[in-house]
């Protein structure tokens, strides 16, 4: 497994050296999708806690599903935008 990791790293470095950037390598290995998944995990851990509180694996699955459901609910709520109203006079 470690050999595969080094191989990918070597491939990325060689590609960057040849092309000047990693765009081709990122597309080939799906790096953008990985970054999106890592960002989603960071957001969920920041909002919902970094650790599971229960010890039983089956119950942890339920706890995780509840967290995901809560996160999906929060992201589906409408976003309210404040709007300034012009004040014509101050109340007495």
PDB file of N, CA, C and O in Angstrom, residues 8 11 16 21-22 26 29-30 32-33 37 46 49 52 57 61 67 74-78 87:
ATOM      1  N   UNK A   8       2.136   7.153  -6.763  1.00  0.00           N
ATOM      2  CA  UNK A   8       1.261   8.264  -7.137  1.00  0.00           C
ATOM      3  C   UNK A   8       1.972   9.596  -6.946  1.00  0.00           C
ATOM      4  O   UNK A   8       1.852  10.503  -7.774  1.00  0.00           O
ATOM      5  N   UNK A  11       4.498  10.081  -9.659  1.00  0.00           N
ATOM      6  CA  UNK A  11       3.807  10.396 -10.911  1.00  0.00           C
ATOM      7  C   UNK A  11       3.374  11.866 -10.926  1.00  0.00           C
ATOM      8  O   UNK A  11       3.522  12.556 -11.935  1.00  0.00           O
ATOM      9  N   UNK A  16       4.087  17.326 -12.928  1.00  0.00           N
ATOM     10  CA  UNK A  16       4.242  18.758 -12.679  1.00  0.00           C
ATOM     11  C   UNK A  16       5.522  19.278 -13.323  1.00  0.00           C
ATOM     12  O   UNK A  16       5.548  20.370 -13.887  1.00  0.00           O
ATOM     13  N   UNK A  21       2.287  22.243 -14.121  1.00  0.00           N
ATOM     14  CA  UNK A  21       1.251  22.228 -13.083  1.00  0.00           C
ATOM     15  C   UNK A  21       0.672  20.822 -12.960  1.00  0.00           C
ATOM     16  O   UNK A  21       1.023  19.923 -13.707  1.00  0.00           O
ATOM     17  N   UNK A  22      -0.227  20.629 -12.024  1.00  0.00           N
ATOM     18  CA  UNK A  22      -0.791  19.305 -11.761  1.00  0.00           C
ATOM     19  C   UNK A  22      -2.196  19.107 -12.331  1.00  0.00           C
ATOM     20  O   UNK A  22      -2.879  18.163 -11.960  1.00  0.00           O
ATOM     21  N   UNK A  26      -4.498  15.845 -11.632  1.00  0.00           N
ATOM     22  CA  UNK A  26      -5.679  16.008 -10.777  1.00  0.00           C
ATOM     23  C   UNK A  26      -6.929  15.461 -11.467  1.00  0.00           C
ATOM     24  O   UNK A  26      -7.760  14.815 -10.839  1.00  0.00           O
ATOM     25  N   UNK A  29      -6.747  11.408 -11.619  1.00  0.00           N
ATOM     26  CA  UNK A  29      -6.995  10.672 -10.372  1.00  0.00           C
ATOM     27  C   UNK A  29      -8.253  11.137  -9.644  1.00  0.00           C
ATOM     28  O   UNK A  29      -8.573  10.628  -8.572  1.00  0.00           O
ATOM     29  N   UNK A  30      -8.980  12.104 -10.201  1.00  0.00           N
ATOM     30  CA  UNK A  30     -10.208  12.566  -9.557  1.00  0.00           C
ATOM     31  C   UNK A  30      -9.950  13.363  -8.290  1.00  0.00           C
ATOM     32  O   UNK A  30     -10.691  13.265  -7.314  1.00  0.00           O
ATOM     33  N   UNK A  32     -10.304  16.482  -7.596  1.00  0.00           N
ATOM     34  CA  UNK A  32     -11.351  17.441  -7.245  1.00  0.00           C
ATOM     35  C   UNK A  32     -12.446  16.777  -6.412  1.00  0.00           C
ATOM     36  O   UNK A  32     -12.894  17.325  -5.421  1.00  0.00           O
ATOM     37  N   UNK A  33     -12.846  15.576  -6.812  1.00  0.00           N
ATOM     38  CA  UNK A  33     -13.879  14.856  -6.055  1.00  0.00           C
ATOM     39  C   UNK A  33     -13.394  14.540  -4.644  1.00  0.00           C
ATOM     40  O   UNK A  33     -14.136  14.617  -3.685  1.00  0.00           O
ATOM     41  N   UNK A  37     -15.005  15.855  -1.079  1.00  0.00           N
ATOM     42  CA  UNK A  37     -15.356  14.937   0.010  1.00  0.00           C
ATOM     43  C   UNK A  37     -14.653  15.331   1.304  1.00  0.00           C
ATOM     44  O   UNK A  37     -15.268  15.321   2.384  1.00  0.00           O
ATOM     45  N   UNK A  46     -16.875  19.963  11.988  1.00  0.00           N
ATOM     46  CA  UNK A  46     -16.883  21.269  12.634  1.00  0.00           C
ATOM     47  C   UNK A  46     -18.248  21.575  13.228  1.00  0.00           C
ATOM     48  O   UNK A  46     -18.349  22.055  14.354  1.00  0.00           O
ATOM     49  N   UNK A  49     -19.354  17.881  15.628  1.00  0.00           N
ATOM     50  CA  UNK A  49     -18.451  17.246  16.581  1.00  0.00           C
ATOM     51  C   UNK A  49     -17.450  16.354  15.876  1.00  0.00           C
ATOM     52  O   UNK A  49     -17.750  15.741  14.859  1.00  0.00           O
ATOM     53  N   UNK A  52     -17.474  10.393  17.537  1.00  0.00           N
ATOM     54  CA  UNK A  52     -18.743   9.740  17.838  1.00  0.00           C
ATOM     55  C   UNK A  52     -18.777   9.462  19.334  1.00  0.00           C
ATOM     56  O   UNK A  52     -17.775   9.090  19.933  1.00  0.00           O
ATOM     57  N   UNK A  57     -20.559  -0.341  17.325  1.00  0.00           N
ATOM     58  CA  UNK A  57     -20.462  -0.005  15.898  1.00  0.00           C
ATOM     59  C   UNK A  57     -21.826   0.216  15.264  1.00  0.00           C
ATOM     60  O   UNK A  57     -22.022   1.174  14.518  1.00  0.00           O
ATOM     61  N   UNK A  61     -23.246   3.752  13.570  1.00  0.00           N
ATOM     62  CA  UNK A  61     -23.790   3.932  12.218  1.00  0.00           C
ATOM     63  C   UNK A  61     -25.053   4.784  12.297  1.00  0.00           C
ATOM     64  O   UNK A  61     -25.234   5.725  11.519  1.00  0.00           O
ATOM     65  N   UNK A  67     -26.385  12.446  12.120  1.00  0.00           N
ATOM     66  CA  UNK A  67     -25.580  13.642  11.859  1.00  0.00           C
ATOM     67  C   UNK A  67     -25.687  14.067  10.395  1.00  0.00           C
ATOM     68  O   UNK A  67     -25.824  15.248  10.090  1.00  0.00           O
ATOM     69  N   UNK A  74     -29.807  21.149   7.436  1.00  0.00           N
ATOM     70  CA  UNK A  74     -29.295  22.516   7.580  1.00  0.00           C
ATOM     71  C   UNK A  74     -28.937  23.125   6.227  1.00  0.00           C
ATOM     72  O   UNK A  74     -29.161  24.307   6.005  1.00  0.00           O
ATOM     73  N   UNK A  75     -28.383  22.333   5.338  1.00  0.00           N
ATOM     74  CA  UNK A  75     -27.988  22.880   4.039  1.00  0.00           C
ATOM     75  C   UNK A  75     -29.175  23.077   3.109  1.00  0.00           C
ATOM     76  O   UNK A  75     -29.080  23.825   2.151  1.00  0.00           O
ATOM     77  N   UNK A  76     -30.304  22.437   3.408  1.00  0.00           N
ATOM     78  CA  UNK A  76     -31.475  22.607   2.546  1.00  0.00           C
ATOM     79  C   UNK A  76     -32.369  23.756   2.983  1.00  0.00           C
ATOM     80  O   UNK A  76     -33.280  24.137   2.265  1.00  0.00           O
ATOM     81  N   UNK A  77     -32.100  24.326   4.149  1.00  0.00           N
ATOM     82  CA  UNK A  77     -32.909  25.451   4.625  1.00  0.00           C
ATOM     83  C   UNK A  77     -32.673  26.669   3.743  1.00  0.00           C
ATOM     84  O   UNK A  77     -31.572  26.871   3.236  1.00  0.00           O
ATOM     85  N   UNK A  78     -33.706  27.495   3.581  1.00  0.00           N
ATOM     86  CA  UNK A  78     -33.512  28.689   2.749  1.00  0.00           C
ATOM     87  C   UNK A  78     -32.550  29.670   3.426  1.00  0.00           C
ATOM     88  O   UNK A  78     -32.479  29.746   4.649  1.00  0.00           O
ATOM     89  N   UNK A  87     -34.704  54.773   6.077  1.00  0.00           N
ATOM     90  CA  UNK A  87     -35.407  55.401   7.201  1.00  0.00           C
ATOM     91  C   UNK A  87     -35.681  56.841   6.828  1.00  0.00           C
ATOM     92  O   UNK A  87     -34.761  57.618   6.559  1.00  0.00           O
TER      93      UNK A  87
END
